Short mmCIF file of C-alpha atoms and ligand atoms in Angstrom, two decimals:
data_model
loop_
_atom_site.label_atom_id
_atom_site.label_comp_id
_atom_site.label_asym_id
_atom_site.label_seq_id
_atom_site.Cartn_x
_atom_site.Cartn_y
_atom_site.Cartn_z
CA UNK A 1 40.77 29.49 -35.17
CA UNK A 2 41.45 31.65 -31.98
CA UNK A 3 39.47 34.32 -31.20
CA UNK A 4 40.43 37.17 -28.67
CA UNK A 5 37.17 39.05 -27.02
CA UNK A 6 37.42 42.80 -27.82
CA UNK A 7 35.67 45.52 -25.71
CA UNK A 8 32.43 45.74 -25.02
CA UNK A 9 30.27 47.39 -27.97
CA UNK A 10 26.47 46.84 -26.77
CA UNK A 11 24.85 45.68 -24.06
CA UNK A 12 21.21 44.59 -24.96
CA UNK A 13 18.32 42.82 -22.45
CA UNK A 14 19.96 39.46 -22.77
CA UNK A 15 23.21 39.43 -24.07
CA UNK A 16 25.99 41.82 -24.26
CA UNK A 17 28.14 42.33 -27.44
CA UNK A 18 31.79 42.79 -27.78
CA UNK A 19 34.65 43.09 -30.56
CA UNK A 20 36.44 40.51 -31.96
CA UNK A 21 39.92 41.77 -32.22
CA UNK A 22 41.30 42.43 -35.54
CA UNK A 23 38.30 41.72 -37.16
CA UNK A 24 35.57 44.26 -38.93
CA UNK A 25 33.66 41.12 -39.99
CA UNK A 26 33.12 39.30 -36.57
CA UNK A 27 31.45 40.00 -32.94
CA UNK A 28 31.63 38.00 -29.73
CA UNK A 29 28.10 37.45 -28.05
CA UNK A 30 27.71 36.43 -24.55
CA UNK A 31 24.65 35.36 -23.14
CA UNK A 32 23.42 37.05 -19.64
CA UNK A 33 21.10 35.37 -17.40
CA UNK A 34 18.71 38.51 -17.02
CA UNK A 35 14.87 38.40 -18.00
CA UNK A 36 13.15 40.93 -18.74
CA UNK A 37 9.08 41.01 -20.06
CA UNK A 38 7.33 43.77 -21.66
CA UNK A 39 9.79 45.71 -22.68
CA UNK A 40 11.93 45.44 -19.48
CA UNK A 41 8.79 46.66 -17.31
CA UNK A 42 9.26 43.46 -15.64
CA UNK A 43 12.95 42.27 -14.83
CA UNK A 44 14.24 38.93 -13.34
CA UNK A 45 17.32 36.20 -13.08
CA UNK A 46 17.51 33.03 -13.45
CA UNK A 47 20.75 31.32 -12.66
CA UNK A 48 22.25 29.81 -15.68
CA UNK A 49 19.66 30.85 -18.51
CA UNK A 50 22.44 32.41 -20.33
CA UNK A 51 24.11 28.89 -20.61
CA UNK A 52 20.83 26.77 -21.11
CA UNK A 53 19.82 29.39 -23.59
CA UNK A 54 23.35 29.66 -25.90
CA UNK A 55 23.19 25.66 -26.26
CA UNK A 56 19.56 25.77 -27.07
CA UNK A 57 20.25 28.34 -29.44
CA UNK A 58 23.59 27.00 -30.62
CA UNK A 59 21.87 23.62 -31.73
CA UNK A 60 19.08 25.09 -33.63
CA UNK A 61 21.33 27.47 -35.35
CA UNK A 62 23.70 24.49 -36.30
CA UNK A 63 20.42 22.32 -37.47
CA UNK A 64 19.32 25.31 -39.59
CA UNK A 65 22.45 25.48 -41.32
CA UNK A 66 22.64 21.67 -42.01
CA UNK A 67 19.13 22.69 -43.41
CA UNK A 68 20.82 25.16 -45.98
CA UNK A 69 19.63 28.38 -43.88
CA UNK A 70 22.25 31.26 -43.62
CA UNK A 71 22.81 32.41 -39.89
CA UNK A 72 25.23 34.50 -38.49
CA UNK A 73 27.22 31.65 -36.00
CA UNK A 74 30.53 31.19 -37.09
CA UNK A 75 32.41 29.57 -33.44
CA UNK A 76 31.29 27.92 -30.26
CA UNK A 77 33.41 29.47 -27.97
CA UNK A 78 32.63 28.38 -24.44
CA UNK A 79 29.21 27.91 -22.45
CA UNK A 80 28.21 31.39 -22.36
CA UNK A 81 30.25 33.26 -25.48
CA UNK A 82 29.66 32.42 -29.30
CA UNK A 83 31.67 33.95 -32.34
CA UNK A 84 29.37 35.11 -35.43
CA UNK A 85 29.04 36.96 -37.89
CA UNK A 86 28.80 41.00 -37.74
CA UNK A 87 25.16 41.71 -39.46
CA UNK A 88 23.55 45.23 -39.98
CA UNK A 89 20.74 44.10 -38.34
CA UNK A 90 17.21 44.37 -40.00
CA UNK A 91 15.32 46.22 -37.02
CA UNK A 92 12.25 44.12 -37.55
CA UNK A 93 11.37 41.34 -35.03
CA UNK A 94 9.75 38.56 -38.00
CA UNK A 95 6.97 36.84 -36.04
CA UNK A 96 5.49 33.24 -37.25
CA UNK A 97 2.56 32.05 -35.52
CA UNK A 98 1.27 28.40 -36.17
CA UNK A 99 -1.05 28.69 -32.88
CA UNK A 100 -2.93 32.15 -31.81
CA UNK A 101 -1.12 32.84 -28.46
CA UNK A 102 0.34 36.07 -27.06
CA UNK A 103 -0.66 39.43 -28.72
CA UNK A 104 -2.66 38.31 -31.49
CA UNK A 105 -5.18 36.41 -29.66
CA UNK A 106 -5.64 39.36 -27.52
CA UNK A 107 -6.30 41.46 -30.14
CA UNK A 108 -8.68 39.58 -31.81
CA UNK A 109 -10.13 38.73 -28.49
CA UNK A 110 -9.84 34.99 -30.03
CA UNK A 111 -8.63 31.72 -27.38
CA UNK A 112 -4.87 31.37 -26.90
CA UNK A 113 -4.56 27.51 -28.86
CA UNK A 114 -6.42 27.95 -31.42
CA UNK A 115 -4.57 26.47 -34.39
CA UNK A 116 -4.04 28.46 -37.47
CA UNK A 117 -4.89 27.34 -41.10
CA UNK A 118 -1.70 28.51 -42.35
CA UNK A 119 1.32 29.96 -40.29
CA UNK A 120 0.77 33.53 -40.02
CA UNK A 121 3.86 36.05 -40.64
CA UNK A 122 4.24 39.43 -38.65
CA UNK A 123 6.18 42.33 -38.18
CA UNK A 124 6.92 44.62 -35.19
CA UNK A 125 9.41 47.54 -35.74
CA UNK A 126 12.12 46.73 -33.23
CA UNK A 127 12.03 50.09 -31.25
CA UNK A 128 11.94 49.95 -27.57
CA UNK A 129 11.49 53.55 -27.55
CA UNK A 130 7.61 53.10 -29.58
CA UNK A 131 7.77 49.98 -27.75
CA UNK A 132 7.93 47.53 -31.11
CA UNK A 133 4.65 48.69 -32.81
CA UNK A 134 2.91 45.99 -35.55
CA UNK A 135 3.88 47.64 -38.80
CA UNK A 136 2.74 45.83 -42.52
CA UNK A 137 5.27 45.68 -45.35
CA UNK A 138 4.64 49.39 -46.71
CA UNK A 139 5.48 50.97 -43.40
CA UNK A 140 8.56 48.69 -43.32
CA UNK A 141 9.40 50.43 -46.42
CA UNK A 142 8.68 53.89 -45.32
CA UNK A 143 10.96 53.78 -42.41
CA UNK A 144 13.41 52.32 -44.54
CA UNK A 145 13.55 49.27 -42.31
CA UNK A 146 14.33 47.58 -45.03
CA UNK A 147 15.70 48.94 -48.43
CA UNK A 148 13.50 47.40 -50.88
CA UNK A 149 10.18 44.90 -51.55
CA UNK A 150 12.95 41.99 -52.89
CA UNK A 151 14.44 42.23 -49.35
CA UNK A 152 10.83 41.99 -47.38
CA UNK A 153 9.91 39.10 -49.79
CA UNK A 154 13.47 37.18 -49.12
CA UNK A 155 12.79 38.12 -45.34
CA UNK A 156 9.38 36.35 -45.53
CA UNK A 157 10.14 33.62 -47.66
CA UNK A 158 13.25 32.70 -45.35
CA UNK A 159 10.77 32.78 -42.03
CA UNK A 160 8.61 30.45 -43.64
CA UNK A 161 10.92 28.13 -44.41
CA UNK A 162 12.45 28.42 -40.80
CA UNK A 163 9.19 27.97 -39.46
CA UNK A 164 8.74 25.11 -41.43
CA UNK A 165 12.09 23.07 -40.41
CA UNK A 166 11.77 24.33 -36.72
CA UNK A 167 8.07 22.82 -36.63
CA UNK A 168 9.98 19.64 -37.43
CA UNK A 169 12.88 20.24 -35.29
CA UNK A 170 10.12 20.57 -31.86
CA UNK A 171 7.80 18.43 -33.26
CA UNK A 172 10.82 15.77 -32.72
CA UNK A 173 11.06 16.28 -29.11
CA UNK A 174 6.82 16.54 -28.51
CA UNK A 175 7.43 20.10 -28.19
CA UNK A 176 4.47 21.95 -29.94
CA UNK A 177 6.08 25.39 -31.85
CA UNK A 178 3.51 27.85 -30.97
CA UNK A 179 5.23 30.98 -32.43
CA UNK A 180 8.56 32.61 -32.34
CA UNK A 181 10.20 35.72 -33.11
CA UNK A 182 13.76 35.78 -35.44
CA UNK A 183 15.84 38.39 -36.42
CA UNK A 184 17.79 38.44 -39.80
CA UNK A 185 20.80 41.25 -40.75
CA UNK A 186 23.12 42.02 -43.81
CA UNK A 187 26.13 40.88 -43.98
CA UNK A 188 28.79 43.50 -45.69
CA UNK A 189 28.11 41.40 -49.55
CA UNK A 190 24.50 42.38 -48.54
CA UNK A 191 22.96 39.15 -47.99
CA UNK A 192 20.27 38.24 -45.69
CA UNK A 193 21.34 36.39 -42.92
CA UNK A 194 19.59 34.79 -39.72
CA UNK A 195 20.64 36.66 -36.82
CA UNK A 196 19.72 36.87 -32.66
CA UNK A 197 18.86 34.08 -30.98
CA UNK A 198 16.10 31.06 -31.04
CA UNK A 199 15.70 30.09 -27.64
CA UNK A 200 12.59 29.77 -25.15
CA UNK A 201 12.96 33.61 -24.29
CA UNK A 202 12.07 34.16 -28.27
CA UNK A 203 9.27 31.15 -28.85
CA UNK A 204 6.69 30.07 -27.38
CA UNK A 205 7.09 26.32 -27.04
CA UNK A 206 3.98 23.90 -25.55
CA UNK A 207 4.42 20.25 -24.44
CA UNK A 208 2.60 18.06 -27.34
CA UNK A 209 0.89 16.14 -24.62
CA UNK A 210 0.48 18.28 -21.97
CA UNK A 211 0.24 21.51 -23.48
CA UNK A 212 2.10 22.68 -20.81
CA UNK A 213 4.19 26.10 -21.31
CA UNK A 214 7.64 25.66 -21.67
CA UNK A 215 9.16 29.11 -22.31
CA UNK A 216 9.14 32.61 -21.07
CA UNK A 217 5.34 32.95 -20.89
CA UNK A 218 6.58 31.55 -17.50
CA UNK A 219 8.25 34.53 -16.32
CA UNK A 220 5.51 36.84 -17.99
CA UNK A 221 2.71 34.97 -16.44
CA UNK A 222 4.11 34.31 -13.11
CA UNK A 223 3.90 30.22 -13.48
CA UNK A 224 6.86 29.57 -11.89
CA UNK A 225 8.86 26.29 -13.08
CA UNK A 226 10.95 28.61 -15.38
CA UNK A 227 14.24 27.33 -15.22
CA UNK A 228 13.24 23.46 -14.57
CA UNK A 229 11.19 23.46 -18.00
CA UNK A 230 14.35 25.87 -20.14
CA UNK A 231 16.18 22.67 -18.75
CA UNK A 232 13.83 20.34 -20.03
CA UNK A 233 13.62 21.91 -23.28
CA UNK A 234 17.66 21.67 -23.55
CA UNK A 235 17.35 18.17 -22.48
CA UNK A 236 15.00 16.92 -25.00
CA UNK A 237 16.89 18.96 -27.72
CA UNK A 238 20.38 17.70 -27.04
CA UNK A 239 18.89 14.14 -26.51
CA UNK A 240 17.54 13.96 -30.22
CA UNK A 241 19.63 16.21 -31.90
CA UNK A 242 22.96 17.63 -30.01
CA UNK A 243 24.98 14.68 -31.26
CA UNK A 244 23.90 15.41 -34.77
P1 LIG B 301 3.56 38.42 -28.92
O1 LIG B 301 2.63 37.17 -28.78
O2 LIG B 301 3.66 38.82 -27.56
O3 LIG B 301 3.19 39.14 -30.16
O4 LIG B 301 4.55 37.34 -29.24
C1 LIG B 301 4.96 36.46 -30.26
C2 LIG B 301 6.42 35.86 -29.93
O5 LIG B 301 7.62 36.60 -30.26
C3 LIG B 301 6.85 35.03 -29.09
O6 LIG B 301 7.26 33.39 -29.02
C4 LIG B 301 7.63 35.52 -28.10
C5 LIG B 301 8.07 36.48 -29.01
N1 LIG B 301 8.84 37.92 -28.45
C6 LIG B 301 9.96 38.30 -28.52
O7 LIG B 301 11.00 37.46 -28.66
N2 LIG B 301 10.41 39.29 -28.03
C7 LIG B 301 9.32 40.30 -27.62
O8 LIG B 301 9.79 41.30 -27.23
C8 LIG B 301 8.05 39.88 -27.98
C9 LIG B 301 6.77 41.07 -27.57
C10 LIG B 301 8.02 38.51 -28.53
N1 LIG B 302 11.78 40.90 -25.36
C1 LIG B 302 11.07 41.59 -24.28
C2 LIG B 302 11.41 41.97 -23.45
O1 LIG B 302 12.30 41.65 -23.16
C3 LIG B 302 9.10 41.78 -24.66
C4 LIG B 302 8.75 39.92 -24.03
O2 LIG B 302 9.73 39.33 -24.82
O3 LIG B 302 7.85 39.92 -23.26
O4 LIG B 302 11.37 42.91 -22.45
#
């Protein structure tokens, strides 16, 4: 089916969202090269990041779909563009951690790299003005980020299932999935689908053997070799999963 890109409806930090001509059920996503961290206090650019991240995210979303996870992905248009189902985004950044790192390591003054006995699930309220604060289930209900306890239960269960699948996906390419952030949305029929993206911008990925960081922490922490590492993630994934 041929889709025609409509007008710009929203520009985010890493993506632009356009409408799709003649459809209220779909939107068009363009992956940008912009890099931001710390709520856009730090800005940068990586040439071709949009192309690399779009390919990584496509490959992951297709893998999740093959494993029964409903995602927004509809059509892979070209190297920077995809058509997805329009969702009413649940304003929660759902973070799952397998190994301690980042904000939670800092919060408890524990060393990064500490393995967690069970995956740890956290919610952050998606609100740039408030700097995406940590919230719990009851606060999520209070601010009406979700409309029922049932939705919270569904989101948690989906996030844990996605963590299980993604851990295997990355382990097969010798990458340790330390943690990641995902977003969900509700369809016009009221069903919860996985939205947004899954890329080295939104995950912590460490080489299984060297523990070298292969994700956006290289930009956040000025570690260099960012493009080399993003490309390495893509190459490993494509080699193992690309043709499936
Ligand atoms: P954190 O340790 O900073 O809370 O980050 C947890 C995970 O979520 C990490 O993989 C990076 C990702 N993340 C985002 O995708 N967007 C964000 O705005 C933040 C703060 C983290
Ligand atoms: N996603 C946030 C930003 O783009 C923060 C981060 O990933 O560090 O500013």
